[in-house]
CSV table of C-alpha atoms and ligand atoms in Angstrom, one decimal:
chain,number,residue,atom,x,y,z
K,1,MET,CA,-13.7,-9.3,-146.3
K,2,HIS,CA,-14.6,-12.6,-147.9
K,3,THR,CA,-12.6,-13.2,-151.1
K,4,SER,CA,-9.1,-12.7,-152.5
K,5,VAL,CA,-10.5,-10.0,-154.9
K,6,GLU,CA,-11.6,-7.9,-151.9
K,7,TRP,CA,-8.3,-8.7,-150.2
K,8,LEU,CA,-6.3,-7.5,-153.2
K,9,ALA,CA,-8.4,-4.3,-153.5
K,10,LEU,CA,-8.0,-3.5,-149.8
K,11,HIS,CA,-4.3,-3.6,-150.2
K,12,GLY,CA,-4.1,-2.0,-153.6
K,13,LEU,CA,-2.4,-5.1,-155.0
K,14,SER,CA,-2.8,-7.0,-158.2
K,15,ALA,CA,-2.7,-10.8,-158.4
K,16,SER,CA,0.4,-10.7,-160.6
K,17,GLN,CA,2.3,-8.5,-158.1
K,18,VAL,CA,1.4,-11.0,-155.4
K,19,GLN,CA,2.4,-14.0,-157.5
K,20,GLY,CA,5.7,-12.2,-158.2
K,21,VAL,CA,6.4,-11.7,-154.5
K,22,ILE,CA,5.6,-15.4,-153.9
K,23,CYS,CA,8.3,-16.3,-156.4
K,24,ASP,CA,10.7,-14.7,-154.0
K,25,CYS,CA,10.0,-17.5,-151.6
K,26,PHE,CA,11.6,-19.9,-154.0
K,27,THR,CA,14.6,-17.9,-155.1
K,28,ASP,CA,17.8,-17.1,-153.3
K,29,ASN,CA,18.1,-13.6,-154.5
K,30,LEU,CA,16.3,-12.1,-151.6
K,31,GLU,CA,18.5,-10.2,-149.2
K,32,ILE,CA,17.9,-11.5,-145.7
K,33,PRO,CA,18.9,-9.7,-142.6
K,34,PRO,CA,21.0,-11.5,-139.9
K,35,PRO,CA,21.1,-14.3,-139.0
K,36,SER,CA,21.6,-15.7,-142.5
K,37,HIS,CA,21.4,-15.0,-146.2
K,38,SER,CA,19.4,-18.0,-147.2
K,39,LEU,CA,15.7,-18.5,-146.6
K,40,PHE,CA,15.9,-22.2,-146.3
K,41,HIS,CA,19.1,-22.3,-144.3
K,42,SER,CA,19.2,-25.1,-141.7
K,43,ARG,CA,18.2,-24.0,-138.3
K,44,VAL,CA,21.0,-23.4,-135.9
K,45,ALA,CA,21.8,-26.0,-133.2
K,46,VAL,CA,20.4,-24.9,-129.9
K,47,ALA,CA,22.1,-26.1,-126.7
K,48,ASP,CA,19.0,-25.6,-124.6
K,49,GLN,CA,16.4,-27.6,-126.4
K,50,ASP,CA,13.5,-26.8,-124.1
K,51,HIS,CA,14.0,-23.1,-124.7
K,52,SER,CA,13.4,-22.5,-121.1
K,53,MET,CA,15.7,-19.7,-119.9
K,54,SER,CA,15.9,-18.4,-116.4
K,55,ALA,CA,16.2,-14.9,-117.8
K,56,LEU,CA,12.7,-15.2,-119.1
K,57,LYS,CA,10.9,-16.0,-115.9
K,58,PHE,CA,8.5,-13.0,-115.7
K,59,GLN,CA,6.6,-11.4,-118.6
K,60,CYS,CA,6.6,-7.9,-117.0
K,61,GLU,CA,10.4,-8.0,-116.5
K,62,CYS,CA,11.0,-9.2,-120.0
K,63,TYR,CA,8.7,-6.5,-121.4
K,64,ARG,CA,10.4,-3.7,-119.4
K,65,ASP,CA,14.0,-4.9,-119.7
K,66,ILE,CA,14.2,-6.5,-123.1
K,67,VAL,CA,11.3,-5.6,-125.5
K,68,VAL,CA,10.8,-1.9,-124.6
K,69,PRO,CA,14.6,-1.1,-124.9
K,70,ALA,CA,14.8,-3.1,-128.1
K,71,PHE,CA,12.1,-0.9,-129.6
K,72,VAL,CA,13.1,2.5,-128.1
K,73,VAL,CA,16.6,2.4,-129.6
K,74,ALA,CA,15.2,2.3,-133.1
K,75,PHE,CA,13.3,5.6,-132.9
K,76,ALA,CA,14.5,9.2,-132.9
K,77,ASN,CA,11.7,10.2,-130.4
K,78,LYS,CA,12.9,7.7,-127.8
K,79,SER,CA,11.1,9.2,-124.7
K,80,GLU,CA,7.7,9.3,-126.5
K,81,ILE,CA,8.0,5.7,-127.5
K,82,GLU,CA,9.2,4.6,-124.1
K,83,HIS,CA,6.3,6.5,-122.5
K,84,LEU,CA,3.7,4.9,-124.9
K,85,LEU,CA,5.0,1.4,-124.3
K,86,SER,CA,5.3,1.7,-120.6
K,87,LYS,CA,2.1,3.6,-119.8
K,88,ASN,CA,-0.3,3.0,-122.6
K,89,VAL,CA,-0.2,-0.8,-123.3
K,90,GLU,CA,-2.1,-3.4,-121.2
K,91,HIS,CA,-1.2,-7.0,-120.8
K,92,GLN,CA,-3.6,-9.9,-120.1
K,93,SER,CA,-3.6,-13.7,-120.1
K,94,LEU,CA,-5.7,-15.5,-122.6
K,95,SER,CA,-8.9,-16.5,-121.1
K,96,SER,CA,-9.3,-19.9,-122.8
K,97,ARG,CA,-7.2,-22.5,-124.4
K,98,GLY,CA,-7.1,-22.6,-128.2
K,99,VAL,CA,-7.2,-18.8,-128.5
K,100,VAL,CA,-4.0,-17.5,-130.2
K,101,PRO,CA,-2.1,-14.5,-128.9
K,102,HIS,CA,-3.4,-11.3,-130.2
K,103,THR,CA,-3.7,-7.6,-129.5
K,104,VAL,CA,-7.1,-5.8,-129.1
K,105,ASP,CA,-7.7,-2.2,-130.1
K,106,LYS,CA,-10.5,-0.9,-127.8
K,107,GLY,CA,-10.7,2.4,-129.6
K,108,ARG,CA,-9.4,5.9,-129.0
K,109,GLY,CA,-8.7,6.8,-125.4
K,110,ASP,CA,-8.2,3.2,-124.3
K,111,PRO,CA,-4.8,1.5,-124.3
K,112,PRO,CA,-4.5,-1.5,-126.6
K,113,THR,CA,-4.4,-4.9,-124.8
K,114,ILE,CA,-1.9,-7.6,-125.5
K,115,LEU,CA,-3.4,-11.0,-124.8
K,116,MET,CA,-1.0,-13.9,-124.5
K,117,ASN,CA,0.1,-16.6,-122.0
K,118,TRP,CA,3.6,-16.5,-120.7
K,119,ASN,CA,5.6,-19.7,-120.1
K,120,GLY,CA,9.1,-18.3,-119.9
K,121,ARG,CA,10.0,-19.7,-123.3
K,122,VAL,CA,12.0,-17.9,-126.0
K,123,GLU,CA,8.9,-18.3,-128.3
K,124,ASP,CA,7.0,-16.2,-125.7
K,125,LEU,CA,9.6,-13.4,-126.0
K,126,MET,CA,9.3,-13.4,-129.8
K,127,CYS,CA,5.5,-13.4,-129.5
K,128,LEU,CA,5.6,-10.5,-127.0
K,129,ALA,CA,7.8,-8.4,-129.4
K,130,HIS,CA,5.3,-9.2,-132.2
K,131,GLU,CA,2.2,-8.2,-130.2
K,132,THR,CA,4.0,-5.2,-128.8
K,133,THR,CA,4.5,-3.9,-132.3
K,134,HIS,CA,0.8,-4.3,-133.0
K,135,ALA,CA,0.1,-2.3,-129.9
K,136,LEU,CA,2.6,0.5,-130.8
K,137,GLN,CA,1.2,0.6,-134.3
K,138,ILE,CA,-2.3,1.0,-133.0
K,139,LEU,CA,-1.2,3.9,-130.8
K,140,LEU,CA,0.9,5.7,-133.4
K,141,SER,CA,-1.8,5.3,-136.0
K,142,ASN,CA,-4.2,6.9,-133.6
K,143,HIS,CA,-6.4,3.7,-133.8
K,144,GLU,CA,-6.9,4.0,-137.5
K,145,THR,CA,-7.2,0.5,-138.9
K,146,MET,CA,-4.2,-0.7,-140.9
K,147,PRO,CA,-4.6,-3.2,-143.8
K,148,PRO,CA,-3.6,-6.7,-142.4
K,149,VAL,CA,-0.5,-7.1,-144.6
K,150,GLY,CA,0.8,-3.7,-143.4
K,151,ARG,CA,-0.1,-4.6,-139.8
K,152,GLU,CA,1.8,-7.9,-139.9
K,153,THR,CA,4.8,-6.2,-141.6
K,154,CYS,CA,5.0,-3.9,-138.6
K,155,ALA,CA,4.9,-6.9,-136.2
K,156,PHE,CA,7.6,-8.8,-138.1
K,157,ILE,CA,9.8,-5.7,-138.1
K,158,GLY,CA,9.3,-5.7,-134.3
K,159,GLU,CA,10.6,-9.3,-134.2
K,160,LEU,CA,13.7,-8.2,-136.1
K,161,LEU,CA,14.3,-5.3,-133.7
K,162,LEU,CA,14.2,-7.8,-130.9
K,163,LEU,CA,16.7,-10.1,-132.7
K,164,ASP,CA,19.2,-7.2,-133.0
K,165,HIS,CA,18.8,-6.2,-129.4
K,166,VAL,CA,19.2,-9.7,-128.0
K,167,LYS,CA,22.2,-10.3,-130.2
K,168,GLU,CA,24.0,-7.3,-128.7
K,169,HIS,CA,22.8,-7.4,-125.1
K,170,LEU,CA,21.8,-11.0,-124.4
K,171,PRO,CA,24.1,-13.1,-126.6
K,172,ASP,CA,23.4,-16.3,-124.6
K,173,LEU,CA,19.8,-16.1,-125.6
K,174,TYR,CA,20.5,-15.2,-129.2
K,175,PRO,CA,20.9,-18.7,-130.7
K,176,ALA,CA,17.6,-19.9,-129.3
K,177,LEU,CA,15.8,-16.8,-130.5
K,178,VAL,CA,17.3,-17.2,-134.0
K,179,ASP,CA,16.1,-20.8,-134.0
K,180,VAL,CA,12.5,-19.6,-133.2
K,181,TRP,CA,12.7,-17.1,-136.0
K,182,TYR,CA,13.6,-19.8,-138.5
K,183,GLY,CA,11.0,-22.1,-137.2
K,184,GLU,CA,8.4,-19.4,-137.8
K,185,ASN,CA,9.8,-18.8,-141.3
K,186,ASP,CA,9.0,-22.4,-142.1
K,187,PHE,CA,5.4,-21.6,-141.3
K,188,TYR,CA,5.0,-18.1,-142.7
K,189,LEU,CA,6.9,-18.9,-146.0
K,190,GLY,CA,5.6,-22.5,-146.2
K,191,SER,CA,2.0,-23.3,-145.3
K,192,CYS,CA,1.0,-19.7,-145.5
K,193,VAL,CA,2.2,-19.5,-149.1
K,194,ASP,CA,0.0,-22.5,-149.9
K,195,ALA,CA,-3.0,-20.6,-148.4
K,196,LEU,CA,-2.1,-17.5,-150.4
K,197,GLU,CA,-1.8,-19.5,-153.7
K,198,ASP,CA,-5.0,-21.3,-153.0
K,199,SER,CA,-6.7,-18.0,-152.5
K,200,LEU,CA,-5.3,-16.5,-155.7
K,201,ASN,CA,-6.1,-19.5,-157.9
K,202,HIS,CA,-9.6,-20.1,-156.5
K,203,PRO,CA,-11.3,-16.8,-155.7
K,204,ASP,CA,-14.3,-18.7,-154.4
K,205,ILE,CA,-12.2,-19.8,-151.4
K,206,SER,CA,-12.9,-17.5,-148.5
K,207,TYR,CA,-10.3,-15.2,-147.1
K,208,HIS,CA,-8.0,-16.7,-144.5
K,209,TYR,CA,-5.8,-14.5,-142.3
K,210,TYR,CA,-2.8,-16.8,-143.1
K,211,GLN,CA,-2.6,-15.2,-146.6
K,212,ASN,CA,-1.3,-12.0,-145.1
K,213,TYR,CA,1.8,-13.5,-143.7
K,214,PRO,CA,4.1,-14.3,-146.7
K,215,LEU,CA,4.0,-10.7,-148.2
K,216,ALA,CA,4.4,-9.2,-144.7
K,217,ARG,CA,7.3,-11.5,-143.8
K,218,LEU,CA,9.2,-10.8,-147.0
K,219,ALA,CA,8.4,-7.0,-146.9
K,220,ALA,CA,9.6,-6.8,-143.3
K,221,MET,CA,12.9,-8.5,-144.1
K,222,GLN,CA,13.5,-6.3,-147.2
K,223,MET,CA,12.7,-3.1,-145.4
K,224,TYR,CA,14.7,-4.0,-142.3
K,225,CYS,CA,17.8,-4.9,-144.2
K,226,SER,CA,17.7,-1.6,-146.2
K,227,GLY,CA,19.9,-0.1,-143.4
K,228,GLN,CA,18.3,3.2,-142.4
K,229,LYS,CA,15.2,2.9,-140.1
K,230,ASP,CA,14.2,6.6,-140.4
K,231,TRP,CA,10.9,5.4,-142.0
K,232,LEU,CA,9.9,3.4,-138.9
K,233,PHE,CA,8.0,6.0,-137.0
K,234,SER,CA,6.0,7.2,-140.0
K,235,PHE,CA,5.3,3.6,-141.1
K,236,LEU,CA,3.9,2.6,-137.8
K,237,SER,CA,1.9,5.8,-137.8
K,238,SER,CA,0.5,5.4,-141.3
K,239,GLY,CA,-2.8,3.6,-140.5
K,240,ARG,CA,-4.8,2.8,-143.7
K,241,ASP,CA,-1.9,4.1,-145.9
K,242,ALA,CA,0.6,1.6,-144.6
K,243,MET,CA,0.9,-0.3,-147.9
K,244,VAL,CA,2.8,2.6,-149.7
K,245,TYR,CA,5.8,1.8,-147.4
K,246,LEU,CA,6.0,-1.9,-148.5
K,247,PRO,CA,8.5,-2.6,-151.3
K,248,ILE,CA,6.1,-4.8,-153.2
K,249,ASP,CA,7.4,-3.9,-156.7
K,250,ALA,CA,11.0,-4.4,-155.7
K,251,LEU,CA,10.1,-7.8,-154.3
K,252,ALA,CA,8.1,-8.8,-157.3
K,253,LYS,CA,10.8,-7.7,-159.8
K,254,SER,CA,12.5,-11.1,-159.4
K,255,ALA,CA,9.4,-12.8,-160.5
K,256,VAL,CA,10.1,-15.5,-163.1
K,257,ASP,CA,7.9,-16.6,-166.0
K,258,ILE,CA,5.8,-19.3,-164.5
K,259,ARG,CA,4.3,-20.5,-167.7
K,260,ASN,CA,4.5,-24.3,-167.9
K,261,SER,CA,7.6,-25.0,-170.1
K,262,PHE,CA,7.4,-28.7,-169.8
K,263,PRO,CA,6.7,-30.7,-173.0
K,264,PRO,CA,3.5,-32.8,-172.9
K,265,LEU,CA,4.0,-36.3,-171.5
K,266,LEU,CA,3.5,-39.1,-174.0
K,267,GLN,CA,0.6,-41.6,-173.4
K,268,PRO,CA,1.9,-44.7,-171.5
K,269,ASP,CA,3.0,-47.5,-173.7
K,270,ALA,CA,2.1,-51.0,-172.3
K,271,ALA,CA,4.7,-52.6,-174.5
K,272,TRP,CA,7.6,-50.5,-172.9
K,273,PRO,CA,6.8,-50.1,-169.2
K,274,ALA,CA,10.5,-49.5,-168.3
K,275,VAL,CA,10.6,-46.5,-170.7
K,276,ASP,CA,7.5,-45.1,-169.0
K,277,ALA,CA,9.1,-45.5,-165.6
K,278,TYR,CA,12.3,-43.7,-166.6
K,279,ARG,CA,10.3,-41.0,-168.2
K,280,SER,CA,8.4,-40.5,-165.0
K,281,LEU,CA,11.6,-40.4,-163.0
K,282,GLY,CA,12.9,-37.7,-165.3
K,283,VAL,CA,9.8,-35.6,-164.9
K,284,MET,CA,10.0,-35.9,-161.1
K,285,ALA,CA,13.7,-34.9,-161.1
K,286,LEU,CA,13.0,-31.9,-163.3
K,287,LEU,CA,10.1,-30.8,-161.1
K,288,ASP,CA,12.4,-31.0,-158.1
K,289,ILE,CA,15.2,-29.2,-159.7
K,290,GLY,CA,12.9,-26.4,-160.8
K,291,TYR,CA,10.4,-26.2,-157.9
K,292,GLY,CA,11.4,-28.5,-155.0
K,293,GLN,CA,12.8,-27.0,-151.9
K,294,ASN,CA,14.8,-29.6,-150.0
K,295,GLU,CA,14.9,-32.6,-152.2
K,296,PHE,CA,18.5,-32.3,-153.3
K,297,ARG,CA,19.9,-32.3,-149.8
K,298,ALA,CA,19.5,-36.0,-150.2
K,299,ASN,CA,22.2,-38.1,-151.8
K,300,ILE,CA,21.4,-38.6,-155.5
K,301,GLY,CA,21.5,-42.4,-155.1
K,302,ASP,CA,19.1,-42.4,-152.2
K,303,TYR,CA,16.9,-40.0,-154.1
K,304,TYR,CA,16.8,-42.2,-157.2
K,305,LEU,CA,16.2,-45.4,-155.2
K,306,GLU,CA,13.4,-43.8,-153.2
K,307,LEU,CA,11.5,-42.6,-156.3
K,308,LEU,CA,12.1,-46.0,-158.0
K,309,LYS,CA,10.6,-47.8,-155.1
K,310,HIS,CA,7.5,-45.6,-155.2
K,311,LEU,CA,7.1,-46.3,-158.9
K,312,GLU,CA,7.3,-50.0,-158.3
K,313,ASN,CA,4.9,-49.8,-155.4
K,314,CYS,CA,2.5,-47.6,-157.3
K,315,THR,CA,2.7,-44.9,-154.6
K,316,ALA,CA,3.7,-42.1,-156.9
K,317,PHE,CA,1.5,-39.7,-158.9
K,318,ILE,CA,2.3,-37.1,-161.6
K,319,ALA,CA,-0.4,-34.5,-162.1
K,320,LEU,CA,-0.8,-33.3,-165.7
K,321,ASP,CA,-2.6,-30.2,-167.0
K,322,ASN,CA,-5.1,-30.3,-169.9
K,323,GLU,CA,-2.2,-30.5,-172.4
K,324,ARG,CA,-0.6,-33.4,-170.6
K,325,LYS,CA,2.2,-31.2,-169.3
K,326,PRO,CA,3.4,-32.1,-165.8
K,327,VAL,CA,2.4,-29.6,-163.1
K,328,GLY,CA,3.6,-31.6,-160.0
K,329,TYR,CA,4.1,-34.9,-158.4
K,330,ALA,CA,3.7,-36.6,-155.1
K,331,THR,CA,4.6,-39.8,-153.3
K,332,TRP,CA,3.0,-41.4,-150.3
K,333,MET,CA,3.1,-44.3,-147.8
K,334,ARG,CA,0.2,-46.6,-147.1
K,335,SER,CA,-0.7,-47.6,-143.5
K,336,ASP,CA,-1.4,-51.3,-143.1
K,337,VAL,CA,-3.5,-50.7,-140.1
K,338,ASP,CA,-6.2,-48.3,-141.2
K,339,ASN,CA,-5.6,-48.2,-145.0
K,340,ASN,CA,-4.9,-44.5,-144.9
K,341,VAL,CA,-2.1,-42.9,-146.8
K,342,THR,CA,0.3,-40.1,-145.8
K,343,ILE,CA,1.9,-37.9,-148.4
K,344,THR,CA,5.7,-38.1,-148.1
K,345,ARG,CA,6.7,-35.8,-150.9
K,346,GLN,CA,5.0,-33.2,-153.1
K,347,THR,CA,6.4,-30.8,-155.6
K,348,ALA,CA,4.5,-28.6,-157.9
K,349,LEU,CA,4.9,-25.6,-160.3
K,350,LEU,CA,4.3,-22.2,-158.7
K,351,GLY,CA,0.6,-21.6,-158.5
K,352,GLN,CA,-0.2,-25.2,-159.1
K,353,ARG,CA,0.0,-26.8,-155.7
K,354,PHE,CA,-3.7,-26.6,-155.1
K,355,ASN,CA,-4.5,-28.2,-158.4
K,356,MET,CA,-1.9,-30.9,-157.8
K,357,ARG,CA,-3.3,-31.7,-154.4
K,358,TRP,CA,-6.8,-31.8,-155.7
K,359,ALA,CA,-5.9,-34.1,-158.6
K,360,LEU,CA,-4.0,-36.3,-156.2
K,361,LYS,CA,-6.8,-36.6,-153.8
K,362,GLN,CA,-9.2,-37.5,-156.6
K,363,TYR,CA,-6.7,-40.1,-157.8
K,364,ILE,CA,-6.1,-41.7,-154.4
K,365,SER,CA,-9.7,-41.7,-153.2
K,366,THR,CA,-11.3,-42.9,-156.4
K,367,SER,CA,-8.8,-45.6,-157.4
K,368,LYS,CA,-7.9,-46.9,-153.9
K,369,GLY,CA,-10.9,-46.1,-151.7
K,370,VAL,CA,-8.7,-44.6,-149.0
K,371,LYS,CA,-8.3,-41.3,-147.3
K,372,ALA,CA,-5.3,-39.1,-147.9
K,373,SER,CA,-3.7,-37.0,-145.2
K,374,TYR,CA,-1.1,-34.3,-145.8
K,375,THR,CA,2.2,-33.7,-144.1
K,376,ARG,CA,2.0,-30.0,-145.0
K,377,ASN,CA,-1.3,-28.4,-144.3
K,378,ALA,CA,-2.2,-24.7,-144.1
K,379,SER,CA,-4.6,-25.3,-141.2
K,380,LYS,CA,-2.2,-27.3,-139.1
K,381,GLU,CA,-1.0,-24.6,-136.7
K,382,MET,CA,-1.2,-21.0,-135.9
K,383,LEU,CA,1.7,-19.4,-134.2
K,384,ILE,CA,0.9,-15.8,-133.5
K,385,TRP,CA,-1.8,-13.5,-134.9
G,401,ZN,ZN1,0.4,-10.4,-135.9
């Protein structure tokens, strides 16, 4: 699979359906299971910052005593699931650094192998639940390949099963596990959405596994909080047909009209620079109100002064489309040492982040002769596969 067109076809999805689901990432009308009802809720305070818990010393014990019971309880055929997880899943350490945790299907007759390193952290427990679901889905689907979005939806449901189990049986561990879940949300519904948007807007960009995560994360949350879990066994068993279980249309129904409703920005008037500055400030604020995520946690006075300072220092940029309608803006800081700049703020219309970043890069590199680096970057990290 090389392009987003092939990716859409494999999953039986249309670009507009996917764009509709992406809009969910920026609205508050999505129902979220415990621990919260808001996607961008602040992460909970965790007493034990290093996430090192004595209860998580050994991987085999955590698998047997925490992960397997968390899964078994959700199925009607409990003894079959317990048998599969206990006798038909292999565990191995990763052979080299830089390889992300993953699960290997060696084909019919062989047990799937979970490859990950164990350091006794809460993150490792979440990762083990994620990979265990991949292994279980391989076994229940009789090794038939599941489309990646379906596969990752299974794995995210496994994480939610773990959260529920830990909440009830290991309450001391629960706050730290919730914190990990939110941390991963920042990635799956942040950088991975950028990767997905880039892929939809620019079909020539080659497929990246990241683009599977946003839909899978949102679908898993929606399915899990529907209450009943009677579909769980057949979903994990569904192999290539997994996508019919995902509530894509329900997720996409909240899609908003993403046509650019901004009026065209007037040409700058050298005689009235102050008017231009305030017009720019207004555009930035409107973009943040409509499409920003965290900007209005700031005090309005601080927000105003920060943007004003960027305008005075010429470290702000508003990207316009062909009709001079604003599509996004960014601000940056310049390093005195190496003449590089770091982007400190960027907001763009849905589906326009790639274009905004491209225009910004052109602007900075051609006019200032410096390199830009980004604080949010789809290739910065990979948590679990
Ligand atoms: Zn995965």
